[in-house]
Short mmCIF file of C-alpha atoms in Angstrom, two decimals:
data_model
loop_
_atom_site.label_atom_id
_atom_site.label_comp_id
_atom_site.label_asym_id
_atom_site.label_seq_id
_atom_site.Cartn_x
_atom_site.Cartn_y
_atom_site.Cartn_z
CA MET A 28 97.59 -53.83 -83.97
CA THR A 29 98.83 -51.72 -81.50
CA ASP A 30 100.01 -53.12 -78.18
CA THR A 31 99.04 -50.41 -75.81
CA ALA A 32 95.37 -49.38 -74.38
CA ALA A 33 93.71 -45.94 -75.22
CA THR A 34 92.98 -44.66 -71.86
CA ILE A 35 92.71 -41.20 -72.89
CA PRO A 36 90.98 -39.29 -75.54
CA ALA A 37 94.31 -38.01 -77.10
CA ASP A 38 95.09 -41.83 -77.37
CA LEU A 39 92.60 -41.97 -80.23
CA VAL A 40 93.49 -39.36 -82.16
CA ALA A 41 96.50 -40.90 -83.84
CA ARG A 42 94.51 -44.21 -84.63
CA GLY A 43 92.19 -41.98 -86.48
CA LEU A 44 89.18 -42.48 -84.18
CA LEU A 45 88.70 -38.83 -82.99
CA ASP A 46 89.71 -35.41 -84.30
CA THR A 47 91.98 -33.18 -82.40
CA PRO A 48 89.46 -30.53 -81.43
CA ASP A 49 87.11 -33.30 -79.68
CA VAL A 50 89.95 -34.27 -77.21
CA GLN A 51 89.33 -31.12 -74.97
CA ALA A 52 85.59 -31.47 -75.04
CA LEU A 53 85.86 -35.32 -74.23
CA THR A 54 88.08 -34.79 -71.62
CA PRO A 55 85.85 -34.00 -68.75
CA VAL A 56 83.76 -36.99 -69.63
CA THR A 57 86.76 -39.36 -69.17
CA GLU A 58 87.62 -37.49 -66.00
CA THR A 59 84.31 -38.39 -64.84
CA PHE A 60 84.00 -41.76 -66.19
CA ARG A 61 87.03 -43.77 -66.81
CA MET A 62 88.16 -44.71 -70.50
CA ARG A 63 90.27 -47.80 -71.39
CA ILE A 64 90.11 -49.82 -74.74
CA THR A 65 92.22 -52.69 -75.41
CA PRO A 66 94.32 -53.18 -78.48
CA GLN A 67 92.01 -55.96 -79.63
CA MET A 68 89.12 -53.75 -79.56
CA LEU A 69 90.98 -50.69 -81.20
CA ALA A 70 91.85 -53.19 -83.97
CA ALA A 71 88.31 -54.25 -84.15
CA ILE A 72 86.59 -50.65 -84.70
CA GLY A 73 86.42 -50.21 -88.24
CA ALA A 74 85.23 -46.48 -88.15
CA PRO A 75 84.83 -44.24 -85.48
CA ASP A 76 81.06 -44.38 -85.04
CA ASP A 77 80.64 -48.03 -85.59
CA LYS A 78 78.94 -50.59 -83.33
CA ILE A 79 81.89 -51.06 -81.51
CA ALA A 80 83.54 -47.81 -81.35
CA ARG A 81 80.01 -46.64 -79.71
CA GLN A 82 80.50 -48.99 -76.78
CA PHE A 83 83.88 -47.76 -75.90
CA ILE A 84 84.64 -44.23 -77.14
CA PRO A 85 83.58 -41.38 -74.76
CA ASP A 86 80.64 -39.32 -75.71
CA GLN A 87 79.57 -35.89 -74.40
CA ARG A 88 75.99 -37.07 -73.88
CA GLU A 89 77.57 -39.09 -70.90
CA LEU A 90 77.59 -35.80 -68.83
CA THR A 91 73.69 -35.71 -68.91
CA ILE A 92 72.62 -36.99 -65.87
CA ARG A 93 69.01 -37.87 -65.73
CA PRO A 94 67.19 -37.60 -62.39
CA GLU A 95 66.04 -41.32 -62.34
CA GLU A 96 69.78 -42.36 -62.82
CA LEU A 97 71.77 -44.11 -60.17
CA ALA A 98 75.17 -44.38 -59.02
CA ASP A 99 74.67 -47.67 -57.85
CA PRO A 100 71.60 -48.71 -60.14
CA ILE A 101 71.37 -52.68 -59.17
CA GLY A 102 71.58 -51.85 -55.69
CA ASP A 103 74.78 -53.86 -54.67
CA ALA A 104 75.50 -51.70 -51.56
CA ALA A 105 72.06 -52.50 -50.34
CA HIS A 106 73.14 -56.42 -49.97
CA ALA A 107 76.66 -56.29 -48.81
CA PRO A 108 77.20 -58.30 -45.68
CA ALA A 109 80.75 -58.52 -46.05
CA PRO A 110 83.86 -56.73 -48.13
CA GLY A 111 83.41 -57.67 -51.55
CA ILE A 112 80.13 -59.45 -51.08
CA THR A 113 76.78 -58.94 -52.65
CA HIS A 114 74.26 -61.43 -51.37
CA ARG A 115 70.95 -60.70 -53.00
CA TYR A 116 69.53 -64.36 -53.33
CA PRO A 117 69.90 -67.04 -50.71
CA ASP A 118 71.94 -69.70 -52.63
CA ARG A 119 74.41 -67.62 -54.30
CA VAL A 120 76.61 -64.51 -53.57
CA ILE A 121 78.63 -62.08 -56.06
CA PHE A 122 82.43 -61.74 -55.11
CA HIS A 123 83.70 -58.44 -56.55
CA VAL A 124 87.18 -59.62 -56.60
CA THR A 125 88.90 -56.54 -58.19
CA GLN A 126 87.59 -53.01 -59.57
CA LEU A 127 89.82 -53.27 -63.00
CA CYS A 128 88.65 -54.31 -66.34
CA GLU A 129 90.56 -54.88 -69.42
CA VAL A 130 87.84 -52.17 -71.21
CA TYR A 131 85.55 -49.84 -69.60
CA CYS A 132 82.04 -49.88 -71.22
CA ARG A 133 80.45 -46.37 -71.62
CA PHE A 134 77.07 -48.11 -70.47
CA CYS A 135 78.61 -50.02 -67.35
CA PHE A 136 76.18 -50.20 -64.45
CA ARG A 137 79.31 -49.97 -62.14
CA ARG A 138 80.98 -47.40 -63.85
CA GLU A 139 81.39 -45.12 -60.67
CA VAL A 140 83.64 -47.62 -59.13
CA VAL A 141 85.42 -49.39 -62.03
CA GLY A 142 89.16 -48.41 -61.85
CA ASP A 143 88.74 -47.12 -58.09
CA SER A 144 91.07 -49.28 -55.98
CA GLY A 145 92.19 -52.21 -58.16
CA VAL A 146 92.32 -55.69 -56.45
CA LEU A 147 90.62 -56.48 -53.39
CA PRO A 148 93.11 -56.62 -50.64
CA PRO A 149 94.11 -59.76 -48.97
CA ASP A 150 92.17 -59.05 -45.82
CA LYS A 151 89.06 -58.41 -47.47
CA VAL A 152 89.38 -61.49 -49.69
CA ALA A 153 89.84 -63.32 -46.29
CA ALA A 154 86.54 -61.75 -44.76
CA ALA A 155 84.50 -62.51 -47.91
CA LEU A 156 85.57 -66.17 -47.95
CA ASP A 157 84.96 -66.31 -44.00
CA TYR A 158 81.30 -65.10 -44.95
CA ILE A 159 80.81 -67.94 -47.77
CA ARG A 160 82.42 -70.40 -45.34
CA ALA A 161 79.96 -69.12 -42.69
CA THR A 162 76.78 -69.26 -44.94
CA PRO A 163 75.88 -73.06 -45.65
CA ALA A 164 72.95 -71.82 -48.03
CA ILE A 165 75.39 -70.46 -50.57
CA HIS A 166 76.17 -73.34 -53.03
CA GLU A 167 77.09 -70.87 -56.19
CA VAL A 168 79.79 -67.99 -55.98
CA ILE A 169 80.00 -65.44 -58.89
CA LEU A 170 83.23 -63.74 -59.64
CA THR A 171 82.89 -60.23 -60.92
CA GLY A 172 84.27 -56.92 -60.50
CA GLY A 173 85.52 -55.11 -62.63
CA ASP A 174 86.43 -58.20 -64.60
CA PRO A 175 87.98 -61.18 -62.69
CA LEU A 176 89.84 -62.49 -65.51
CA SER A 177 91.92 -59.20 -65.59
CA LEU A 178 93.71 -61.09 -62.57
CA SER A 179 96.70 -63.04 -63.00
CA PRO A 180 96.50 -66.89 -63.16
CA ARG A 181 98.21 -67.03 -59.59
CA ARG A 182 95.47 -65.09 -58.07
CA ILE A 183 92.69 -66.93 -60.05
CA ALA A 184 94.13 -70.11 -58.79
CA ALA A 185 94.27 -68.60 -55.33
CA LEU A 186 90.55 -68.19 -55.24
CA THR A 187 89.56 -71.40 -56.96
CA ASP A 188 91.55 -73.24 -54.51
CA ALA A 189 89.75 -71.36 -51.59
CA LEU A 190 86.62 -71.78 -53.08
CA ALA A 191 86.93 -75.36 -53.66
CA ALA A 192 87.91 -75.93 -50.26
CA ILE A 193 84.43 -75.04 -49.11
CA PRO A 194 82.24 -78.09 -48.77
CA HIS A 195 78.92 -76.16 -49.76
CA VAL A 196 80.09 -74.53 -52.73
CA ARG A 197 79.85 -76.47 -55.88
CA LEU A 198 79.01 -74.12 -58.56
CA LEU A 199 81.34 -71.27 -59.74
CA ARG A 200 80.41 -68.76 -62.20
CA ILE A 201 82.85 -66.24 -63.50
CA HIS A 202 81.40 -63.14 -65.62
CA THR A 203 83.90 -61.83 -67.94
CA ARG A 204 84.39 -59.68 -71.20
CA VAL A 205 88.46 -60.62 -71.62
CA PRO A 206 87.79 -63.61 -74.10
CA VAL A 207 86.45 -61.07 -76.46
CA VAL A 208 88.57 -57.82 -75.69
CA ALA A 209 92.00 -59.38 -74.45
CA PRO A 210 91.88 -62.85 -75.74
CA GLU A 211 95.65 -63.33 -75.23
CA ARG A 212 94.92 -63.47 -71.40
CA ILE A 213 93.07 -66.79 -71.91
CA SER A 214 96.51 -68.68 -71.56
CA ALA A 215 97.02 -72.63 -70.76
CA GLU A 216 97.83 -71.05 -67.16
CA MET A 217 94.96 -69.33 -66.94
CA LEU A 218 92.49 -72.37 -68.05
CA LYS A 219 94.76 -74.70 -65.50
CA ALA A 220 93.89 -71.86 -62.60
CA LEU A 221 90.10 -72.20 -63.34
CA GLN A 222 89.72 -76.06 -63.29
CA ARG A 223 89.06 -77.75 -59.79
CA ASP A 224 87.48 -81.18 -59.34
CA SER A 225 84.92 -80.04 -56.92
CA LEU A 226 83.82 -77.09 -58.35
CA THR A 227 81.63 -77.01 -61.68
CA THR A 228 82.66 -73.84 -63.44
CA TRP A 229 80.69 -71.69 -65.99
CA ILE A 230 82.43 -68.73 -67.73
CA VAL A 231 79.73 -66.05 -68.74
CA LEU A 232 80.92 -64.16 -71.68
CA HIS A 233 79.74 -60.34 -72.05
CA THR A 234 79.64 -59.35 -75.76
CA ASN A 235 77.06 -56.98 -77.42
CA HIS A 236 77.79 -57.49 -81.35
CA ALA A 237 79.28 -60.12 -83.71
CA GLN A 238 81.81 -57.64 -84.89
CA GLU A 239 83.65 -58.27 -81.61
CA LEU A 240 83.94 -61.97 -82.37
CA VAL A 241 87.21 -61.52 -84.30
CA PRO A 242 89.35 -64.70 -84.92
CA ALA A 243 91.47 -64.28 -81.64
CA ALA A 244 88.28 -64.31 -79.45
CA GLU A 245 86.76 -67.15 -81.44
CA SER A 246 90.20 -68.96 -80.53
CA ALA A 247 89.97 -67.89 -76.76
CA ILE A 248 86.39 -69.27 -76.75
CA GLY A 249 87.47 -72.61 -78.46
CA SER A 250 90.14 -72.86 -75.69
CA ILE A 251 87.68 -72.42 -72.58
CA ILE A 252 85.44 -74.91 -74.17
CA GLY A 253 88.07 -77.47 -75.07
CA ALA A 254 89.21 -77.36 -71.53
CA GLY A 255 85.49 -78.57 -70.62
CA ILE A 256 84.32 -75.20 -69.34
CA PRO A 257 80.81 -74.45 -70.75
CA MET A 258 80.10 -70.80 -71.69
CA LEU A 259 76.93 -68.80 -71.54
CA SER A 260 76.71 -65.20 -72.69
CA GLN A 261 75.10 -62.10 -71.33
CA SER A 262 74.59 -58.91 -73.66
CA VAL A 263 73.24 -55.50 -73.04
CA LEU A 264 70.61 -54.14 -75.44
CA LEU A 265 71.81 -50.84 -76.58
CA ARG A 266 70.28 -48.13 -78.73
CA GLY A 267 72.47 -47.55 -81.77
CA VAL A 268 74.56 -50.62 -81.18
CA ASN A 269 72.42 -54.00 -81.43
CA ASP A 270 68.64 -52.52 -81.07
CA ASP A 271 67.61 -54.14 -84.31
CA VAL A 272 66.55 -57.85 -85.05
CA ASP A 273 69.43 -58.45 -87.62
CA THR A 274 72.20 -57.44 -85.22
CA LEU A 275 70.85 -59.53 -82.41
CA GLN A 276 70.19 -62.58 -84.80
CA GLY A 277 73.84 -62.26 -86.09
CA LEU A 278 75.06 -61.92 -82.56
CA PHE A 279 73.26 -65.04 -81.11
CA THR A 280 73.62 -67.20 -83.94
CA SER A 281 77.35 -66.63 -83.95
CA LEU A 282 77.79 -67.07 -80.19
CA LEU A 283 75.83 -70.72 -80.49
CA ARG A 284 77.92 -71.53 -83.43
CA LEU A 285 80.87 -71.12 -81.20
CA GLY A 286 79.42 -73.50 -78.49
CA VAL A 287 78.18 -70.37 -76.22
CA LYS A 288 74.56 -70.27 -75.11
CA PRO A 289 72.93 -67.01 -75.08
CA TYR A 290 71.66 -66.47 -71.34
CA TYR A 291 70.83 -62.90 -70.82
CA LEU A 292 69.98 -59.83 -72.74
CA HIS A 293 69.72 -57.00 -70.27
CA HIS A 294 67.81 -54.05 -70.33
CA CYS A 295 69.98 -51.12 -70.08
CA ASP A 296 70.36 -50.25 -66.26
CA LEU A 297 69.84 -46.87 -65.09
CA ALA A 298 73.58 -46.05 -64.64
CA ARG A 299 74.26 -42.25 -64.67
CA GLY A 300 74.90 -40.80 -67.97
CA THR A 301 73.75 -43.48 -70.08
CA SER A 302 70.40 -42.40 -71.18
CA HIS A 303 71.41 -42.17 -74.71
CA PHE A 304 72.07 -46.17 -74.82
CA ARG A 305 68.74 -46.99 -73.45
CA THR A 306 65.80 -48.46 -75.45
CA THR A 307 62.01 -48.79 -74.25
CA ILE A 308 60.91 -51.86 -72.68
CA ALA A 309 58.21 -52.07 -75.25
CA ALA A 310 60.95 -51.92 -77.88
CA GLY A 311 62.86 -54.81 -76.45
CA ARG A 312 59.73 -57.01 -76.17
CA ALA A 313 59.09 -56.29 -80.03
CA LEU A 314 62.48 -57.39 -80.76
CA MET A 315 62.30 -60.68 -78.52
CA ALA A 316 58.94 -61.25 -80.03
CA ALA A 317 60.55 -60.98 -83.61
CA LEU A 318 63.53 -63.04 -82.88
CA ARG A 319 61.23 -65.98 -81.55
CA GLY A 320 59.93 -66.46 -85.10
CA ARG A 321 63.86 -66.43 -86.68
CA ILE A 322 66.11 -68.13 -84.32
CA SER A 323 66.37 -71.29 -82.81
CA GLY A 324 65.18 -71.37 -79.27
CA THR A 325 68.79 -72.43 -78.06
CA ALA A 326 70.01 -69.22 -79.50
CA LEU A 327 67.36 -67.17 -77.58
CA PRO A 328 68.38 -65.28 -74.10
CA THR A 329 66.01 -64.23 -71.61
CA TYR A 330 65.53 -60.72 -71.77
CA VAL A 331 65.80 -59.33 -68.09
CA LEU A 332 65.62 -56.25 -66.12
CA ASP A 333 67.63 -55.76 -63.02
CA ILE A 334 65.03 -53.68 -60.70
CA PRO A 335 66.56 -50.25 -59.68
CA GLY A 336 67.49 -50.18 -56.28
CA GLY A 337 68.45 -53.79 -55.73
CA PHE A 338 65.29 -55.75 -55.97
CA GLY A 339 66.59 -58.42 -58.11
CA LYS A 340 66.62 -59.52 -61.81
CA VAL A 341 63.17 -60.62 -63.63
CA PRO A 342 62.27 -61.68 -67.17
CA ILE A 343 60.36 -59.03 -69.33
CA ASN A 344 58.09 -61.52 -70.91
CA ALA A 345 56.09 -60.88 -74.09
CA ASP A 346 52.30 -61.87 -73.44
CA TYR A 347 52.02 -64.77 -75.79
CA PHE A 348 49.20 -66.02 -73.46
CA VAL A 349 46.08 -63.87 -72.65
CA PRO A 350 43.30 -65.32 -70.69
CA SER A 351 39.71 -65.15 -72.21
CA ASP A 352 36.53 -64.88 -70.35
CA SER A 353 35.91 -68.57 -70.01
CA THR A 354 37.49 -70.22 -67.62
CA GLY A 355 40.73 -72.46 -68.89
CA THR A 356 40.37 -70.71 -72.47
CA TRP A 357 43.27 -68.90 -73.66
CA GLN A 358 44.22 -66.82 -76.70
CA VAL A 359 47.50 -67.85 -77.65
CA GLN A 360 50.26 -65.60 -80.42
CA ASP A 361 52.42 -67.60 -82.68
CA PRO A 362 55.94 -66.34 -83.88
CA GLN A 363 54.13 -64.56 -86.76
CA GLY A 364 51.80 -62.38 -84.62
CA ARG A 365 48.54 -64.40 -85.33
CA TRP A 366 46.12 -65.39 -82.56
CA HIS A 367 44.67 -69.07 -81.80
CA ILE A 368 42.37 -70.43 -78.90
CA TYR A 369 43.77 -72.96 -76.66
CA GLN A 370 41.06 -74.80 -74.24
CA ASP A 371 42.38 -76.25 -70.92
CA PRO A 372 41.43 -79.85 -70.73
CA GLU A 373 38.78 -80.28 -67.84
#
């Protein structure tokens, strides 16, 4: 495995993941949307067009910007009362502690800003913490970015110390790709920085394909869970990566086997230059309906859409219950697609 990340198309030629003539064509893509692929993910790519490569290697189709695509598709800026804060729901805030990631996903909904300005400066961290302290309704803080676990254990410890000292904050959620894409960062020092007696901490792992769960990633996940930190997962439904039942089943059952509860399957956001990744809502619903008949309910995530413009996240539910003409009478569909009648008791 190489020991440096790939950050420009030319870095991929020596690794056999790109042909030399492609470098010039892809340079405008990486000048518009940054590229970074960690050594761990470079090693996990089995072929130039496999399911991991498609997530990280630039594609000329990214320069096709559709009219409905947005620079801020989930509306972070519309709910920003303080630097680094998104406050969309009363009881929780997103705290953007860094704009750096270990990898830059080609479908990222924050692809316009990741890598722009690094770590949130100390004065803005202080202002964000002041806002959280002054808002007693906030019970949960969600660290995101960028990827918060790209920060040093020292910086993470400073954040967890500060949050643990706020009486009304009792839940900490950290959204990260690090245990999969840079598992070496999950050190004893990092685990210690995450553990605070007054905070219940959850790690939400972003992973989209079971091929990402290499032995080093499994070991990092085991270390987190072994330290008493529960884990959830979130994935993005991506055309050409995981938009088939077998692939999703393999991912979700692999995660559950490792002790990670599948939490969200996101419909791909309307980020600029990502239309080649998006499925239709109907296709996603059909996949979820097919999965329900094949895997345990504990392995099933909730399929969700972040409504464009900052209006919140909602489940995309299949219609298993359809009301009949008679009051209290329902048609119910089972996992095999058969319909049954259910009558509410009078």
